[in-house]
Coordinates of C-alpha atoms and ligand atoms in Angstrom, one line a residue:
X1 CA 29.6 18.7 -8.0
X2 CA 30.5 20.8 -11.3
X3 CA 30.1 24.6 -10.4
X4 CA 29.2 27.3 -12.4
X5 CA 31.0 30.6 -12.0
X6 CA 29.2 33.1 -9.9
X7 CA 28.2 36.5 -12.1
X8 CA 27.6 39.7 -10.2
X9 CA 23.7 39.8 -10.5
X10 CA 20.5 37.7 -11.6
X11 CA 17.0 38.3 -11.4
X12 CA 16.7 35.6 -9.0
X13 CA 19.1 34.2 -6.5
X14 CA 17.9 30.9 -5.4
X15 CA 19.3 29.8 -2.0
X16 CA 19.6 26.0 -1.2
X17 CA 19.9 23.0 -4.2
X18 CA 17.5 20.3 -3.5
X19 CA 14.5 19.6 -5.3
X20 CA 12.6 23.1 -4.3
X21 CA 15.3 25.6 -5.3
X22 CA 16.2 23.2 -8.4
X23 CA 12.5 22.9 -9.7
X24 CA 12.2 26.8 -8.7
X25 CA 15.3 27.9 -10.4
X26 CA 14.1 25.1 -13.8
X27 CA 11.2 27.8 -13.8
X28 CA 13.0 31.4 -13.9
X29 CA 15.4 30.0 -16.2
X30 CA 12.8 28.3 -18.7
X31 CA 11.0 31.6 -18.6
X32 CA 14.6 33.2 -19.7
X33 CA 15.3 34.8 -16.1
X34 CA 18.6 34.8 -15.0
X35 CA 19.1 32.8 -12.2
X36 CA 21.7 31.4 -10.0
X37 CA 21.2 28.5 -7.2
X38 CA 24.0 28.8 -4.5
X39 CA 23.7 25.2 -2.7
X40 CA 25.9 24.2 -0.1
X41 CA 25.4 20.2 -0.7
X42 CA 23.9 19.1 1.9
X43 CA 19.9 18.2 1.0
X44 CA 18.5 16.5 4.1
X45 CA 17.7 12.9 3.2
X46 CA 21.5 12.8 2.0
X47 CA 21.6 9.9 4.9
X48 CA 19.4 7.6 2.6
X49 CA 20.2 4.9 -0.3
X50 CA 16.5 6.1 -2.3
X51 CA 14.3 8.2 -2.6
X52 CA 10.5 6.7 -2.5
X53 CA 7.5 7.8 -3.5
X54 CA 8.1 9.8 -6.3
X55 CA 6.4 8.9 -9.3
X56 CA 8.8 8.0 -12.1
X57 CA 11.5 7.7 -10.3
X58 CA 10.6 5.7 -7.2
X59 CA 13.9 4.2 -5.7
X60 CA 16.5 6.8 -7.4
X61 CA 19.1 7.8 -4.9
X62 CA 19.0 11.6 -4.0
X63 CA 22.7 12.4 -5.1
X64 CA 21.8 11.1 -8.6
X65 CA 18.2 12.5 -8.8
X66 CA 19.8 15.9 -7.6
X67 CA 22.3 15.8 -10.6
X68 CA 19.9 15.4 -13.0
X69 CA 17.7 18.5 -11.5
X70 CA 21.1 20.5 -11.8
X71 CA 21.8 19.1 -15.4
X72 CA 18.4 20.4 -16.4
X73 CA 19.0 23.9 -14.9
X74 CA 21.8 24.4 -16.9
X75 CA 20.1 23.3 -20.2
X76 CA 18.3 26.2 -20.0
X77 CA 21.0 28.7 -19.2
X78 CA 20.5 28.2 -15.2
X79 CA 23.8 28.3 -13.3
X80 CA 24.4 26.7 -10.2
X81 CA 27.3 27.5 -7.8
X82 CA 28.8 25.6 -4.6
X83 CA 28.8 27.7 -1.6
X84 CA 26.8 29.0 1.9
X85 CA 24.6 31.8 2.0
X86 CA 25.7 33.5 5.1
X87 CA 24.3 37.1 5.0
X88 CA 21.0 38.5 3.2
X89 CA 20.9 42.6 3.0
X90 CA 18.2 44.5 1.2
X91 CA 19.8 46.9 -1.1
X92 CA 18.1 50.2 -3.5
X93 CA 17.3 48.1 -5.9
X94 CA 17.0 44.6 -4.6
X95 CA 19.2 41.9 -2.3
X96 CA 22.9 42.0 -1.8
X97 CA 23.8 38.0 -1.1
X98 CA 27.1 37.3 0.4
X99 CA 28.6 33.9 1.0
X100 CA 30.8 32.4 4.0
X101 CA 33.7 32.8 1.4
X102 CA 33.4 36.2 0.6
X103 CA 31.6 36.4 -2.5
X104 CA 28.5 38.7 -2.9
X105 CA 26.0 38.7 -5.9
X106 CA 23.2 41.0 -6.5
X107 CA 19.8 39.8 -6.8
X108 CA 16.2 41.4 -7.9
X109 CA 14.2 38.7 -6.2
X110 CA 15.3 35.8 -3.6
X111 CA 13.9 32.0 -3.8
X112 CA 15.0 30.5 -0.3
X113 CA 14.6 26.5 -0.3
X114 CA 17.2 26.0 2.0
X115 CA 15.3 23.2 3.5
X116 CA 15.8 22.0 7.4
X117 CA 17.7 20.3 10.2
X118 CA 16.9 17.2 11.8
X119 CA 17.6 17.4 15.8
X120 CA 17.5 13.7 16.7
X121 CA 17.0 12.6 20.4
X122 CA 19.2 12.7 22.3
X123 CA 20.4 8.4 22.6
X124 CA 23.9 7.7 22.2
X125 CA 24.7 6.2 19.2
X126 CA 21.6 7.0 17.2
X127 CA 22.6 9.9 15.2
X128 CA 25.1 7.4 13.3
X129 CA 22.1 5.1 12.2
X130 CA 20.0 7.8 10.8
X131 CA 18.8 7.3 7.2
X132 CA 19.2 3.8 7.7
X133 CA 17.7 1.8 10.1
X134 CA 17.0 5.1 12.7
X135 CA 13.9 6.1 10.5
X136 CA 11.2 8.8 10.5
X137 CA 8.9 8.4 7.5
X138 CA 6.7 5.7 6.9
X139 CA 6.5 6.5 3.4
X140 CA 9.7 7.4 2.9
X141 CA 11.1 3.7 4.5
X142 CA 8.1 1.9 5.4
X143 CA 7.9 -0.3 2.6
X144 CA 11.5 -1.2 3.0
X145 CA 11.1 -2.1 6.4
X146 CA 7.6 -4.2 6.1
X147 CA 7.5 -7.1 8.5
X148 CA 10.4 -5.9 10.4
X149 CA 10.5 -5.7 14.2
X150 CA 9.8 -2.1 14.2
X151 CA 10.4 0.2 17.7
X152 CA 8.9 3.8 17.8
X153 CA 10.8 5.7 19.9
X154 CA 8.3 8.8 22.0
X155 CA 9.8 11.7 20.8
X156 CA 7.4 14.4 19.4
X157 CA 4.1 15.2 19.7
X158 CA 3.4 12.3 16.4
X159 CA 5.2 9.4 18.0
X160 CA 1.6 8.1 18.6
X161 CA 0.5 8.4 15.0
X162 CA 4.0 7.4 13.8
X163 CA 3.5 3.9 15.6
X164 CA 0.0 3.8 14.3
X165 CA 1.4 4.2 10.9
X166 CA 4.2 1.9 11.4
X167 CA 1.9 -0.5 12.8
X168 CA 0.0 -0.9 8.9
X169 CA 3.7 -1.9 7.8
X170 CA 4.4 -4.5 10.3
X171 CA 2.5 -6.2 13.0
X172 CA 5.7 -5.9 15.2
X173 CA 5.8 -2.9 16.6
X174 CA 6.5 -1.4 20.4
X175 CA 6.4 1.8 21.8
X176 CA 9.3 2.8 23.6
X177 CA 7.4 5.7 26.0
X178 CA 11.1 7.1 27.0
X179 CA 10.4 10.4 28.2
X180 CA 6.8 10.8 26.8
X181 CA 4.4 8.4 28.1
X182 CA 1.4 8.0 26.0
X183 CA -2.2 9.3 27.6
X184 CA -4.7 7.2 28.9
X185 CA -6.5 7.5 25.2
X186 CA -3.1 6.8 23.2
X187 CA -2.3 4.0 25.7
X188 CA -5.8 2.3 24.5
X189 CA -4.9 3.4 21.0
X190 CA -1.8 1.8 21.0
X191 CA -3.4 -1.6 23.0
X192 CA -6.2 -2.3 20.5
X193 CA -3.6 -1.9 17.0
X194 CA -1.5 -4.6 19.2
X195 CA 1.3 -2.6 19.9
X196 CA 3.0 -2.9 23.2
X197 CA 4.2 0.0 24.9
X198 CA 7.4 -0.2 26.7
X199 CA 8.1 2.0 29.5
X200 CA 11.5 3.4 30.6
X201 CA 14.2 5.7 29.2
X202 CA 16.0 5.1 26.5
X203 CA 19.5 4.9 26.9
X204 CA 21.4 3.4 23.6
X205 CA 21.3 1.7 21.0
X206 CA 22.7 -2.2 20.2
X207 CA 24.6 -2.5 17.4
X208 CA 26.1 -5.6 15.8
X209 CA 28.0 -5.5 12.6
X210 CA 26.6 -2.4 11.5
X211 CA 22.9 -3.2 11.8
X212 CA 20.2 -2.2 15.1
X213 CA 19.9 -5.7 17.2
X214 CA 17.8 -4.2 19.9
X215 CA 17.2 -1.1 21.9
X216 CA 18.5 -0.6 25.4
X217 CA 16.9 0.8 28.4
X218 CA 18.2 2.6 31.4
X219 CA 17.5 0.0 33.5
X220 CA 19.7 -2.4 31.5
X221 CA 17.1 -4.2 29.9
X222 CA 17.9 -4.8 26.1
X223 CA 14.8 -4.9 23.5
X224 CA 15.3 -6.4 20.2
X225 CA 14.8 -4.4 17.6
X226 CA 15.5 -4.1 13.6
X227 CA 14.5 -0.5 13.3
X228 CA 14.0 2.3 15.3
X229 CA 11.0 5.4 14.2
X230 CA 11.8 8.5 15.7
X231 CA 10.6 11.8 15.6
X232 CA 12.8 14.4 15.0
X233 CA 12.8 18.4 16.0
X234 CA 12.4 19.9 12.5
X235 CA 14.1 23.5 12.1
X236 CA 14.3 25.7 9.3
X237 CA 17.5 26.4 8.3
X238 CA 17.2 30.1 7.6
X239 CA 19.5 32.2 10.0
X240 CA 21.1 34.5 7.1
X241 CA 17.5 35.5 6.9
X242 CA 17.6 37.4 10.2
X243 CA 18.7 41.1 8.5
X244 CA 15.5 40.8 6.5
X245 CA 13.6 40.7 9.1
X246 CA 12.2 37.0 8.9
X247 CA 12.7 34.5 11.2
X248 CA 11.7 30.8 11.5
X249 CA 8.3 30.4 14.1
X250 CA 7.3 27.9 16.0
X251 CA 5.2 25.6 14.1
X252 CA 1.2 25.5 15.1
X253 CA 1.9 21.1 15.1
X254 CA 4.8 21.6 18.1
X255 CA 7.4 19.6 15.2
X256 CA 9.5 22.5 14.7
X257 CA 10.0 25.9 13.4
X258 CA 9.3 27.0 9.9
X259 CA 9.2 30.3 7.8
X260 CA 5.9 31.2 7.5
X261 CA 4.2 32.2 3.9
X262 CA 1.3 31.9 1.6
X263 CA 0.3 29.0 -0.5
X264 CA 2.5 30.5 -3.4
X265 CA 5.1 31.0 -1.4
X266 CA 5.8 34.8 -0.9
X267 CA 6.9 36.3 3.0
X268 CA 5.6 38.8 4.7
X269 CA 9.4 40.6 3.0
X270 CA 8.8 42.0 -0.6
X271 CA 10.9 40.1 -3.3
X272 CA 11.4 37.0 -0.6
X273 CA 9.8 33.4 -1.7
X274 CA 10.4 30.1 0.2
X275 CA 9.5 26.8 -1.0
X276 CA 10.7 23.7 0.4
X277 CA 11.1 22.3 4.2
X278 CA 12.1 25.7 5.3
X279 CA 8.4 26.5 5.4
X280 CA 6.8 22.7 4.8
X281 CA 8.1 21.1 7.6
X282 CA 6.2 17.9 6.6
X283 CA 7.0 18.1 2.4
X284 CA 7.9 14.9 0.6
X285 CA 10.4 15.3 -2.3
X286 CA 7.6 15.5 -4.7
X287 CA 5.9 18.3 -2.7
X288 CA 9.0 20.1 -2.2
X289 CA 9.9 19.8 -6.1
X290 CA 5.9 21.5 -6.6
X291 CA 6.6 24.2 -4.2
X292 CA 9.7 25.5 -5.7
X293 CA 8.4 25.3 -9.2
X294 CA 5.3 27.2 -8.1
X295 CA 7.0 30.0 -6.4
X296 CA 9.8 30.0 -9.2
X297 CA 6.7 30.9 -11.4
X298 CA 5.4 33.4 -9.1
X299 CA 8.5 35.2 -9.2
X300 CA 8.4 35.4 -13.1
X301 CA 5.1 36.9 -12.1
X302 CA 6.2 39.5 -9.8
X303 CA 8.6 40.6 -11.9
X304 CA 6.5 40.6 -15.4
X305 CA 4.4 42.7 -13.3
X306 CA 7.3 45.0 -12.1
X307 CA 8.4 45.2 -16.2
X308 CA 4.9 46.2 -17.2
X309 CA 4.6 49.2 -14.6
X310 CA 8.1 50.1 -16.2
X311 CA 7.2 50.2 -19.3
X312 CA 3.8 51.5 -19.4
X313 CA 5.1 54.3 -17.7
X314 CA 7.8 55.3 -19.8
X315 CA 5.3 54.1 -23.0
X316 CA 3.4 57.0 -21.5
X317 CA 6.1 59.1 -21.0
X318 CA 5.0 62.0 -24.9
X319 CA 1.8 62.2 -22.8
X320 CA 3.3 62.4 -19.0
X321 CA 2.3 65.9 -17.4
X322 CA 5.8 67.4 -18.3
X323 CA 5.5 66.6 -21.9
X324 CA 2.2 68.3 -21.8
X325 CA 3.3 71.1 -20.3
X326 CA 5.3 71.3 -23.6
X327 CA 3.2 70.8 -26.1
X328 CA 1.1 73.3 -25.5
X329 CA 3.9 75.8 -25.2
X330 CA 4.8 75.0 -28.6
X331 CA 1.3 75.5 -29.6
X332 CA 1.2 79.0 -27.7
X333 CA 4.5 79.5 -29.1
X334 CA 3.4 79.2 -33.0
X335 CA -0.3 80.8 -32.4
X336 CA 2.2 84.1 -31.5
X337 CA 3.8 83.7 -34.7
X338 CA 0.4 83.8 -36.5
X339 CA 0.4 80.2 -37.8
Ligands
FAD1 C1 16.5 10.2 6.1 C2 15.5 10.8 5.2 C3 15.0 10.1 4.2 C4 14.0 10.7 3.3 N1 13.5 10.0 2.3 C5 12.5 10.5 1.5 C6 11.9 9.8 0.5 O1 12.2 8.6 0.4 N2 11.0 10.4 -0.3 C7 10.7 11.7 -0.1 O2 9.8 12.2 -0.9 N3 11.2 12.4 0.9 C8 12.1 11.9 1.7 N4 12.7 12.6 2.7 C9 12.3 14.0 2.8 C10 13.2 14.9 1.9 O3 14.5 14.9 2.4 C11 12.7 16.3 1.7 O4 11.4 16.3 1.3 C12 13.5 17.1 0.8 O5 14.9 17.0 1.0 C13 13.1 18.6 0.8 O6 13.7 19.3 -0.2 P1 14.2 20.8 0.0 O7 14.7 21.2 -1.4 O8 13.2 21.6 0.7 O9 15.4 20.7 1.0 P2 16.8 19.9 0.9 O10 16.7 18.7 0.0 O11 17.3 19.7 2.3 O12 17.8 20.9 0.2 C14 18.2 22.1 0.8 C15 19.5 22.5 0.2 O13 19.9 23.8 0.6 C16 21.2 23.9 1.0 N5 21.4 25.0 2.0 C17 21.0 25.1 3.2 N6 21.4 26.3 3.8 C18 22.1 26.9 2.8 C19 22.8 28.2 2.7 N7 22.8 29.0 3.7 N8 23.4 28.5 1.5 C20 23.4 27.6 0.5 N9 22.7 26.4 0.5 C21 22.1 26.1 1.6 C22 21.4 22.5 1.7 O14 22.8 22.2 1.7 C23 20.7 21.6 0.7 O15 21.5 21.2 -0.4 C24 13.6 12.1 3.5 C25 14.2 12.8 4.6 C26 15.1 12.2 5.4 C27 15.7 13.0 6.6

C-alpha cells in the first residue's frame, strides 16, 4: 500500500487499518484532528474473494474496499502508515507509540481497532482452505454456498447454532461431533432440522484439485463434503496493550477473548478507545465500520471537552485568585496616593 510518512505526534493514533480504525480515523480527520492509522496489513477476512452484506457494496473484495477507506482518510488530511504497534507507554501528556521498527510517535488519545485472530481446529490441512471453502459465517458465505453439501465441524460452543443456521442455506448438512458431541437436546435439535450428526474425530481434510471433496475421520471413513463450517477461537489481538494495563478477557459466550468497553467504546484506561473485533468478537464489516466511526467521534468529544477546560481556565485567568490579589493592591496602592 502507499504509506504516509510518520510525523512525531497527532491527536489520535489509531492502531490497526480495517474498516473500524479507517471509519474511526475518517472521523478525527473530518473533524480536523490530526490523526495517523499505523496498520500492519493484515485485516482478518483477507482469506476471502468478497465481502457480503454490506449495503452498497455487497460483493467488493476487502483489499479494494480497504483502499478506498484509506483513499478517503487522506482526502481529509488523515495519514496512514505501514507498520506494527509493538509497545504502548503512557507518557505526561499522553501515549508514547513505538513500532517493531523502531519508530515512536506521540499521541493525545489512542483508537485501537486492531481487530482479531482466528485459531482454527486443529485438522490437518484445514488452515490452507480457510476463507474459502473452510467457512465460519453464514452471512458472510452462506449465500455463496446455498445448496451445497455443507459439513459443520463441533468446535465452539455455537457449532449447534452454526449448523442450524447452515441448515436454512442448504438442506445438506451433517454434523461432524469430533470432539464435542452435541447433548441430548442439540442431538434432537439437530434430528428434527434433518441434519445428521456424524460421530468420530476428525482427522483431515480431502482435497482434489484445490476444492474440499469430503471430510475424513479417524477411523478412515471419508465423508463427502463441499464445505466445511467451523468455529473458530476468536482472540483479540491486543498484546502491546499490556503496559497500559488492559488486557484481552475471556469472553462471557466462551468464543474467545476480547477487550472489554462501553457502547462508545472507551476502556477502563483514560484516553484508550477500541472499536472493532478486538472488543466485538462477533462484528460484521458494517458493524465494525460503525464502531470505529463512533468512537472516532467520541474522541473528538473527549478532547473538545479537554480544550474547553483549557480555555475557560486561562479565559478566566484577569479574574483567577492571583490576579485578584493584584487588583486590589493596585487599588490600595492609588487610595494611598489620595486618588
Ligand atoms: C474468512 C472471513 C470472511 C469474512 N467475510 C465477511 C463478510 O463477507 N462480511 C462481513 O461483514 N464480515 C466478514 N468477515 C468479518 C470481518 O473480517 C470483520 O468484521 C472485520 O475484519 C473487522 O474489522 P476490524 O477493523 O475490527 O479488524 P480487521 O479488519 O482485522 O483490521 C485490523 C487491522 O489491524 C492491523 N493490526 C493488528 N495488530 C496491529 C498492530 N499491532 N499494529 C498495527 N496494525 C495492527 C491488522 O493487520 C489489520 O489490518 C469475515 C471474516 C473472515 C475471517
Amino acid at each position: 500500500m502507499v504509506t504516509d510518512q510518520l510525523g512525531n505526534g497527532y491527536d489520535v493514533v489509531v492502531v490497526g487499518g480495517g474498516a473500524a480504525g479507517l471509519n474511526g480515523a475518517l472521523m478525527l480527520a473530518r473533524a480536523r484532528r490530526s490523526v495517523v492509522v499505523i496498520d500492519a496489513g493484515a485485516p482478518r477476512n483477507a482469506p476471502a474473494a468478497g465481502v457480503h452484506g454490506l449495503l452498497a457494496r455487497d460483493g467488493i473484495p476487502p483489499a479494494e474496499l480497504l483502499e478506498r477507506g484509506r483513499a478517503e482518510v487522506r482526502l481529509y488530511g488523515g495519514h496512514v502508515v505501514s507498520g506494527e504497534v509493538e509497545t504502548i507507554a503512557r507518557d505526561e501528556s499522553g501515549f508514547a507509540v513505538t513500532l517493531g521498527d523502531g519508530r515512536t510517535v506521540r499521541a493525545r488519545r489512542l483508537l485501537v481497532a486492531s481487530g482479531l485472530v482466528d485459531e482454527l481446529p486443529d485438522v490437518p490441512g484445514l488452515p490452507a482452505r480457510w476463507g474459502r471453502d473452510v467457512v465460519h459465517c453464514p452471512y458472510c458465505h452462506g449465500w455463496e454456498v446455498r445448496d451445497r453439501a455443507i459439513g459443520v465441524l463441533a468446535s465452539g460452543p455455537m457449532s449447534v447454532h452454526q449448523a442450524l443456521l447452515f441448515r436454512q442455506l442448504s438442506a445438506d448438512v451433517r454434523f461432524f461431533s469430533h470432539t464435542m458431541p452435541p447433548t441430548d437436546e442439540q442431538a434432537e435439535q439437530l434430528a428434527a432440522r434433518g441434519i445428521t450428526v456424524v460421530d468420530g474425530a476428525v482427522a483431515s481434510l480431502e482435497i482434489v484439485e484445490d476444492r474440499l471433496v469430503g471430510v475424513r475421520l479417524s477411523n478412515g471413513t471419508v465423508i463427502s463434503r463441499e464445505v466445511l463450517a467451523v468455529s473458530s477461537r476468536m482472540v483479540a489481538r491486543a498484546i502491546f496493550l499490556a503496559a497500559l494495563g488492559l488486557r484481552p478477557v475471556e469472553h462471557p459466550s466462551g468464543a474467545g477473548e476480547y477487550i472489554p468497553a462501553d457502547a462508545t467504546g472507551r476502556t477502563d484506561v483514560p484516553g484508550v478507545w477500541v472499536a472493532g473485533n478486538v472488543t466485538e468478537l462477533t462484528a460484521q464489516v458494517g458493524n465494525a465500520a460503525a464502531a470505529g466511526a463512533m468512537a472516532g467521534a467520541q474522541i473528538n468529544a473527549d478532547l473538545v471537552a479537554e480544550e474547553t477546560r483549557e480555555a475557560v481556565a486561562a479565559y478566566r485567568e484577569p479574574f483567577s485568585p492571583a490576579s485578584e490579589a493584584r487588583v486590589s493592591e493596585l487599588v490600595t496602592g492609588d487610595r494611598r496616593h489620595g486618588l
